[in-house]
Amino acid sequence: MSGVFLTLNAGSSSIKFAVYDAHDPSPAPRLGGKIAGIGSAPVFAARDASGAAVDKGALAALDQDASHDALIALLLPWIAAHQNGAVPLAVGHRVVHGGQDFIAPTVVDEAILTRLETLNPLAPLHQPHNLGAIRAVANLYPDIPQIACFDTAFHHTQDRLAKLFALPRDLTDQGIIRYGFHGLSYDYIASTLPTHLPEARRVVVAHLGNGASMCAMRDGKSMATSMGFTALDGLMMGRRCGALDPGVILYLMQSEGMSPEAIKDLLYNQSGLYGVSQISNDMQILQDANTPEAEEAIALYCYRAAGVLAGLLPAIGGLDALVFTAGIGENAPLVRRKICEHLRWLGVAIDNAANAENATTISAPQSQVSVLVIPTNEEAVVANACRALVL
Ligand code: ADP
C-alpha cells in the first residue's frame, strides 16, 4: 500500500476507514468503508473511488462478539490486500480529546498515548476506542507513524471567556473548562466554505449527526461551540440530552438514589431523541413514526437547536451564514426547515424546494442569512494532516 495514507475513526459501535493517495490532496478516498454494529451485529461494507461496492472477503461474516481489536486485526490485512499487499505510509486517527496540550495533529508514541489515556473519563464513549485503535494498529504495523487528529483542537482559537465555566478558579485551573468537539468536521467546513461563500465572516456550522454540536466561527476560526467539558453539553442529540439544569442531576442522586453509573447511562444512552420519543435515536425512523412522542422529540430537537444557535451569536456578533452538515444536517429537510423557522426573527428564510432537494444553498433570495448544506469529510482532514506531517 505504498503511497497511501489510511484514516481510521474508531467509535463505540463502528470503525470507519478510508484510504487516500498520499500525493493527491483530493478529498475523495480511493477506498473507504466501515464496520457498523460492533457489539451487537457487526456488518462490513466498503466502496471504491467510483462508489462501487468492494468484495468483502474474510469480512463478509463477522463474529457477533468480535472486539474492536479483533476487527481491526481483520480489517488491516483486508485493506492491504486491496492495495497490492503494501502497508500505508502512515495511519491517521480521529481522536476525540486532546485536552489542553494537544492543539494540532500529533505523531503518537507510547508516552503520548499514556497522556491521552488520562483523558478517557472526559470522553468515555469515544476516547478509549480511538486510542485502542492506535494500539491495535501498532501491534500489526509497529514501524509506521500513527497520527492523532483531535476533535478538540479546532477550538483552541477561542477566547478565554468562551471556555470558562462560572466555577471556582481552582477547578478552572485543573482543566475543567469548555473544550468543544467535532473539530475535524468544523475544520473541513471552514476550509470548504470560502469556495461557496467567500464573503461570509460570521458563520454558525450545525453538525447534526448522532452526536450533535454547533460552532460559531469568525473568519474560519472557532469562537464558541455548544459542547463543553464533555460531549454531553449543548444540543439535544440521538441519545444524549444536551444542556441540562445541573440541579436535575443532584435531584436524581439525592432524592431518587441514582448511582453515578446509572446517571451516566441516563445522560449518554437513554435521553435525547430516543428518550423523548421512546422509539429511536434515529431521525429517519422518527420522521416515519407518526406518533405524538416522535413528533415532540423532533420539535424539541429543532427548538433547542435554534436556542443554542442564538446563544452562540454574542461570540461572533451576528450571523452571515448558517451551514448544516452531518447525517441529519445533510439529509433531513424537515429538521432544517423547523430550525430555520425558529430563526425567522434573525432574518433567516429558506427556499422550500431547494431545501427539499438538499441543495447546497437553501436560503431564499430575500434571506438576510445564507443557509447552506455542505457534506462534511472528517477523513479528508485526517489525510491532510498525514500529508503535512509525513511527506
Ligand atoms: P454519526 O454521528 O454516527 O457519524 P451521522 O452523521 O451518520 O452520525 O448521522 C446519523 C443521523 O443522520 C441519524 O439520526 C440518521 O437518522 C440521520 N439521517 C441520515 N439520513 C437521513 C435522512 N435521509 N433523513 C433524516 N435523517 C437522516
Coordinates of C-alpha atoms and ligand atoms in Angstrom, one line a residue:
M1 CA 0.0 0.0 0.0
S2 CA 3.0 2.3 -0.5
G3 CA 2.0 5.8 -1.4
V4 CA -1.3 5.9 0.6
F5 CA -2.5 7.0 3.9
L6 CA -5.1 5.1 6.0
T7 CA -7.5 7.0 8.1
L8 CA -9.4 5.3 11.0
N9 CA -12.3 6.6 13.0
A10 CA -13.0 4.0 15.8
G11 CA -16.2 4.8 17.6
S12 CA -18.1 2.9 20.2
S13 CA -20.1 0.8 17.7
S14 CA -18.3 1.4 14.4
I15 CA -14.9 1.6 12.8
K16 CA -14.8 3.8 9.7
F17 CA -11.8 3.8 7.4
A18 CA -10.6 5.5 4.2
V19 CA -7.5 5.1 2.0
Y20 CA -6.1 8.2 0.4
D21 CA -3.4 8.7 -2.2
A22 CA -0.5 10.3 -0.3
H23 CA 0.3 12.7 -3.1
D24 CA -3.2 13.6 -4.3
P25 CA -4.9 16.1 -2.0
S26 CA -8.4 15.4 -3.4
P27 CA -10.9 14.9 -0.6
A28 CA -12.2 11.7 -2.2
P29 CA -10.7 8.4 -0.9
R30 CA -9.6 5.6 -3.3
L31 CA -11.3 3.1 -0.9
G32 CA -13.5 3.6 2.1
G33 CA -15.9 1.8 4.3
K34 CA -16.9 0.8 7.8
I35 CA -17.7 -1.9 10.2
A36 CA -21.0 -0.9 11.9
G37 CA -23.0 -2.6 14.7
I38 CA -19.9 -3.6 16.7
G39 CA -21.0 -5.4 19.9
S40 CA -24.4 -6.5 18.5
A41 CA -24.4 -7.5 14.8
P42 CA -21.2 -6.3 13.1
V43 CA -21.6 -5.6 9.4
F44 CA -18.8 -4.6 7.0
A45 CA -19.2 -2.6 3.8
A46 CA -16.7 -0.9 1.6
R47 CA -16.7 1.2 -1.6
D48 CA -14.1 2.1 -4.1
A49 CA -13.4 5.5 -5.6
S50 CA -16.2 5.1 -8.1
G51 CA -18.7 4.3 -5.3
A52 CA -18.9 0.6 -6.3
A53 CA -19.2 -2.0 -3.5
V54 CA -16.0 -3.9 -2.9
D55 CA -15.8 -7.6 -2.3
K56 CA -15.9 -8.2 1.5
G57 CA -13.7 -11.4 1.6
A58 CA -13.0 -12.5 5.1
L59 CA -15.1 -9.7 6.5
A60 CA -18.3 -10.9 4.9
A61 CA -19.3 -12.8 8.1
L62 CA -18.2 -11.3 11.4
D63 CA -18.3 -12.8 14.8
Q64 CA -21.1 -11.2 16.8
D65 CA -18.8 -10.8 19.9
A66 CA -15.7 -9.6 17.9
S67 CA -13.9 -6.9 19.8
H68 CA -12.7 -3.7 18.2
D69 CA -9.1 -5.1 18.3
A70 CA -10.1 -8.3 16.6
L71 CA -12.0 -6.4 13.9
I72 CA -9.0 -4.1 13.3
A73 CA -6.8 -7.2 13.0
L74 CA -9.1 -8.4 10.3
L75 CA -9.6 -5.1 8.6
L76 CA -5.9 -4.1 8.1
P77 CA -4.9 -7.2 6.1
W78 CA -8.2 -6.8 4.1
I79 CA -7.2 -3.2 3.2
A80 CA -3.6 -4.1 2.4
A81 CA -4.9 -6.9 0.2
H82 CA -6.8 -4.3 -1.8
Q83 CA -3.7 -2.2 -2.1
N84 CA -1.4 -4.9 -3.6
G85 CA -0.3 -6.0 -0.1
A86 CA 1.7 -2.9 0.9
V87 CA 1.3 -1.1 4.2
P88 CA 0.3 2.6 4.4
L89 CA 2.9 5.4 4.8
A90 CA 1.0 6.4 7.9
V91 CA -2.3 5.8 9.7
G92 CA -4.2 8.9 10.8
H93 CA -6.8 8.6 13.6
R94 CA -9.7 10.7 14.7
V95 CA -9.1 11.2 18.4
V96 CA -11.9 12.9 20.2
H97 CA -10.0 14.6 23.1
G98 CA -6.6 16.3 23.1
G99 CA -7.1 18.1 26.4
Q100 CA -5.3 21.5 26.8
D101 CA -2.0 20.3 25.4
F102 CA -2.7 18.7 22.1
I103 CA -3.9 21.5 19.7
A104 CA -2.5 20.1 16.4
P105 CA -2.2 16.7 14.8
T106 CA 0.5 14.8 16.6
V107 CA 2.6 11.7 15.8
V108 CA 1.8 9.3 18.6
D109 CA 4.3 7.4 20.7
E110 CA 3.9 5.4 23.9
A111 CA 4.4 8.4 26.1
I112 CA 1.8 10.4 24.2
L113 CA -0.7 7.5 24.2
T114 CA -0.3 7.3 28.0
R115 CA -1.1 11.0 28.3
L116 CA -4.1 10.7 26.0
E117 CA -5.4 7.8 28.1
T118 CA -5.7 10.1 31.1
L119 CA -8.4 11.9 29.1
N120 CA -10.6 8.8 28.8
P121 CA -13.0 9.9 31.5
L122 CA -13.7 13.1 29.6
A123 CA -15.0 11.2 26.6
P124 CA -15.8 7.7 27.8
L125 CA -17.8 6.8 24.6
H126 CA -15.1 7.6 22.2
Q127 CA -11.6 8.1 23.6
P128 CA -10.9 4.5 24.7
H129 CA -11.9 3.2 21.3
N130 CA -9.9 5.9 19.4
L131 CA -6.8 5.0 21.5
G132 CA -7.5 1.3 21.3
A133 CA -7.3 1.5 17.5
I134 CA -3.9 3.1 17.7
R135 CA -2.6 0.3 19.9
A136 CA -4.2 -2.3 17.6
V137 CA -2.5 -0.8 14.6
A138 CA 0.8 -0.6 16.4
N139 CA 0.6 -4.3 17.2
L140 CA 0.3 -5.1 13.5
Y141 CA 2.4 -2.4 12.0
P142 CA 4.9 -1.3 14.7
D143 CA 7.0 0.8 12.4
I144 CA 4.7 3.1 10.7
P145 CA 3.8 6.5 12.0
Q146 CA 0.4 7.0 13.6
I147 CA -1.0 10.5 13.7
A148 CA -3.7 11.6 16.1
C149 CA -6.0 14.3 14.9
F150 CA -8.1 15.8 17.7
D151 CA -11.7 16.9 17.7
T152 CA -10.9 19.4 20.4
A153 CA -8.0 21.1 18.6
F154 CA -10.1 23.3 16.2
H155 CA -11.5 25.2 19.2
H156 CA -8.2 26.3 20.7
T157 CA -8.6 29.7 19.0
Q158 CA -11.5 30.6 21.3
D159 CA -11.2 33.5 23.8
R160 CA -10.8 32.5 27.4
L161 CA -14.4 33.8 28.2
A162 CA -15.8 31.3 25.7
K163 CA -14.1 28.5 27.5
L164 CA -14.8 29.3 31.2
F165 CA -17.5 27.8 33.4
A166 CA -18.6 30.1 36.3
L167 CA -16.9 27.8 38.7
P168 CA -14.2 28.5 41.4
R169 CA -10.8 29.2 39.9
D170 CA -9.1 26.2 41.2
L171 CA -11.5 24.0 39.2
T172 CA -10.8 26.0 36.1
D173 CA -7.0 25.7 36.8
Q174 CA -7.5 21.9 36.9
G175 CA -8.8 22.0 33.4
I176 CA -12.5 22.0 34.0
I177 CA -13.2 24.2 31.0
R178 CA -15.2 24.0 27.8
Y179 CA -13.1 22.1 25.2
G180 CA -15.7 21.5 22.4
F181 CA -15.7 18.7 19.9
H182 CA -16.4 17.8 16.2
G183 CA -13.4 19.9 15.3
L184 CA -12.4 17.8 12.3
S185 CA -15.8 18.3 10.8
Y186 CA -15.6 22.1 11.5
D187 CA -12.1 22.3 10.1
Y188 CA -13.4 20.7 6.8
I189 CA -16.3 23.0 6.6
A190 CA -14.2 26.1 7.4
S191 CA -11.8 25.1 4.6
T192 CA -14.6 24.5 2.1
L193 CA -17.0 27.3 2.8
P194 CA -15.0 30.1 1.1
T195 CA -15.4 28.4 -2.2
H196 CA -19.1 28.6 -1.8
L197 CA -19.4 31.9 0.1
P198 CA -16.2 33.9 0.1
E199 CA -17.8 36.9 1.8
A200 CA -19.3 35.2 4.9
R201 CA -17.3 36.1 8.0
R202 CA -19.7 35.2 10.9
V203 CA -20.8 31.7 10.4
V204 CA -22.5 29.0 12.6
V205 CA -22.0 25.4 11.5
A206 CA -24.5 22.9 12.8
H207 CA -23.0 19.4 12.8
L208 CA -26.1 17.3 13.3
G209 CA -25.3 13.6 13.4
N210 CA -25.9 11.1 16.2
G211 CA -23.7 13.4 18.3
A212 CA -24.5 17.0 17.5
S213 CA -23.0 20.4 18.2
M214 CA -22.7 23.8 16.7
C215 CA -19.7 26.0 16.2
A216 CA -19.7 29.8 15.8
M217 CA -16.8 30.8 13.6
R218 CA -15.4 34.2 12.6
D219 CA -13.1 34.1 9.5
G220 CA -13.0 30.4 9.7
K221 CA -11.8 30.2 13.4
S222 CA -13.8 28.8 16.2
M223 CA -15.1 31.5 18.6
A224 CA -17.6 29.4 20.6
T225 CA -19.1 26.0 20.5
S226 CA -22.0 24.2 22.1
M227 CA -20.3 21.1 23.5
G228 CA -18.2 21.8 26.6
F229 CA -16.1 19.8 29.0
T230 CA -17.6 16.6 27.6
A231 CA -19.7 15.8 24.5
L232 CA -22.8 15.9 26.6
D233 CA -23.4 19.7 26.6
G234 CA -25.4 21.8 24.1
L235 CA -27.8 20.3 21.6
M236 CA -30.2 17.5 22.1
M237 CA -28.7 14.5 20.4
G238 CA -29.6 11.0 19.4
R239 CA -29.3 9.6 22.9
R240 CA -27.7 12.4 24.8
C241 CA -29.8 15.1 26.5
G242 CA -27.6 18.1 25.8
A243 CA -27.6 21.0 28.2
L244 CA -29.4 20.2 31.4
D245 CA -30.0 22.0 34.6
P246 CA -27.3 20.5 36.8
G247 CA -29.9 20.5 39.6
V248 CA -31.6 17.6 37.9
I249 CA -28.6 15.5 38.5
L250 CA -28.4 16.5 42.1
Y251 CA -32.1 15.6 42.5
L252 CA -31.7 12.2 40.8
M253 CA -28.7 11.4 43.1
Q254 CA -30.2 12.7 46.4
S255 CA -33.9 12.1 46.0
E256 CA -34.0 9.1 43.7
G257 CA -30.8 7.4 44.9
M258 CA -29.4 7.0 41.4
S259 CA -25.7 5.9 41.2
P260 CA -23.1 7.7 39.1
E261 CA -23.2 4.8 36.7
A262 CA -27.0 5.0 36.3
I263 CA -26.8 8.7 35.8
K264 CA -24.1 8.3 33.2
D265 CA -26.3 5.8 31.3
L266 CA -29.3 8.1 31.6
L267 CA -27.3 11.1 30.2
Y268 CA -25.4 9.3 27.4
N269 CA -27.8 6.5 26.3
Q270 CA -31.3 7.0 27.5
S271 CA -32.1 10.6 26.7
G272 CA -32.2 12.8 23.6
L273 CA -34.3 11.8 20.6
Y274 CA -34.5 8.3 22.0
G275 CA -35.6 9.3 25.5
V276 CA -38.2 11.8 24.4
S277 CA -39.7 9.6 21.5
Q278 CA -39.4 6.3 23.4
I279 CA -38.9 4.9 19.9
S280 CA -35.4 5.5 18.5
N281 CA -32.4 7.8 18.3
D282 CA -32.6 7.7 14.5
M283 CA -34.1 10.8 13.0
Q284 CA -35.2 8.9 9.9
I285 CA -37.2 6.4 11.9
L286 CA -38.7 9.2 14.0
Q287 CA -39.8 11.1 10.9
D288 CA -41.7 8.0 9.7
A289 CA -43.0 7.0 13.1
N290 CA -46.1 9.3 13.2
T291 CA -46.6 9.2 17.0
P292 CA -47.1 12.3 19.1
E293 CA -43.9 11.4 21.1
A294 CA -41.8 11.2 18.0
E295 CA -43.2 14.5 16.7
E296 CA -42.5 16.1 20.1
A297 CA -38.9 14.7 20.0
I298 CA -38.3 16.3 16.6
A299 CA -40.0 19.5 17.7
L300 CA -37.9 19.7 20.8
Y301 CA -34.7 18.9 18.9
C302 CA -35.3 21.8 16.5
Y303 CA -36.5 24.3 19.1
R304 CA -33.4 23.7 21.2
A305 CA -31.1 23.8 18.2
A306 CA -32.4 27.3 17.4
G307 CA -31.9 28.4 21.0
V308 CA -28.4 27.0 21.2
L309 CA -27.5 28.8 17.9
A310 CA -28.8 32.1 19.3
G311 CA -26.7 31.6 22.4
L312 CA -23.6 31.4 20.3
L313 CA -24.1 34.6 18.5
P314 CA -22.6 37.0 21.0
A315 CA -19.2 35.4 20.3
I316 CA -19.4 36.4 16.6
G317 CA -21.7 39.5 16.8
G318 CA -24.2 38.4 14.2
L319 CA -24.8 35.8 11.5
D320 CA -23.8 35.9 7.8
A321 CA -24.3 32.2 7.2
L322 CA -25.6 29.0 8.7
V323 CA -24.2 25.7 7.4
F324 CA -25.9 22.3 8.1
T325 CA -23.8 19.2 8.0
A326 CA -23.5 15.5 9.1
G327 CA -26.2 12.8 8.8
I328 CA -29.2 14.9 9.9
G329 CA -27.9 18.2 8.7
E330 CA -27.2 16.9 5.2
N331 CA -30.3 14.7 4.8
A332 CA -33.2 15.9 6.8
P333 CA -35.1 18.9 5.2
L334 CA -37.8 18.8 7.8
V335 CA -35.3 19.4 10.6
R336 CA -33.5 22.2 8.7
R337 CA -36.9 23.8 7.9
K338 CA -38.1 23.7 11.5
I339 CA -34.8 25.0 12.9
C340 CA -34.9 27.9 10.4
E341 CA -38.5 28.7 11.2
H342 CA -37.4 29.3 14.8
L343 CA -34.7 31.7 13.4
R344 CA -37.1 33.9 11.3
W345 CA -36.5 36.8 13.7
L346 CA -32.9 36.7 12.7
G347 CA -33.8 37.2 9.0
V348 CA -33.4 33.6 8.1
A349 CA -35.6 32.4 5.3
I350 CA -35.3 29.2 3.3
D351 CA -36.3 28.1 -0.2
N352 CA -38.5 25.1 0.4
A353 CA -37.8 23.5 -2.9
A354 CA -34.1 23.8 -2.6
N355 CA -34.3 22.6 1.0
A356 CA -36.3 19.5 -0.1
E357 CA -33.6 18.7 -2.6
N358 CA -30.7 19.0 -0.1
A359 CA -29.3 21.7 -2.4
T360 CA -26.1 23.4 -1.4
T361 CA -27.7 26.8 -1.0
I362 CA -31.2 26.5 0.6
S363 CA -31.7 30.1 1.7
A364 CA -34.4 32.2 -0.1
P365 CA -33.1 35.2 -2.1
Q366 CA -34.5 37.6 0.5
S367 CA -32.9 35.8 3.4
Q368 CA -30.5 38.0 5.4
V369 CA -28.5 34.9 6.3
S370 CA -27.1 32.5 3.7
V371 CA -28.1 28.9 4.6
L372 CA -26.1 26.1 3.1
V373 CA -25.9 22.3 3.2
I374 CA -22.3 21.1 2.9
P375 CA -21.4 17.4 3.4
T376 CA -18.6 17.0 6.0
N377 CA -15.5 15.0 5.4
E378 CA -13.5 14.4 8.6
E379 CA -11.4 11.7 6.9
A380 CA -10.0 14.2 4.3
V381 CA -8.9 16.4 7.2
V382 CA -7.1 13.5 8.8
A383 CA -5.5 12.6 5.4
N384 CA -4.3 16.2 5.0
A385 CA -2.7 16.1 8.5
C386 CA -0.8 12.9 7.5
R387 CA 0.4 14.7 4.4
A388 CA 1.6 17.6 6.4
L389 CA 3.4 15.5 9.0
V390 CA 4.8 12.6 7.0
L391 CA 5.6 13.8 3.4
Ligands
ADP1 P1 -22.6 9.7 13.4 O1 -22.6 10.8 14.4 O2 -22.8 8.4 14.0 O3 -21.5 9.8 12.3 P2 -24.3 10.5 11.2 O4 -23.6 11.8 10.9 O5 -24.2 9.4 10.2 O6 -24.0 10.0 12.6 O7 -25.9 10.9 11.4 C1 -26.8 9.9 11.8 C2 -28.2 10.5 11.8 O8 -28.5 11.0 10.5 C3 -29.3 9.5 12.2 O9 -30.2 10.1 13.1 C4 -30.0 9.3 10.9 O10 -31.3 9.0 11.0 C5 -29.8 10.7 10.2 N1 -30.1 10.6 8.8 C6 -29.4 10.0 7.8 N2 -30.1 10.1 6.6 C7 -31.2 10.7 6.9 C8 -32.4 11.1 6.1 N3 -32.4 10.9 4.8 N4 -33.4 11.7 6.7 C9 -33.4 12.0 8.0 N5 -32.3 11.7 8.8 C10 -31.3 11.1 8.3

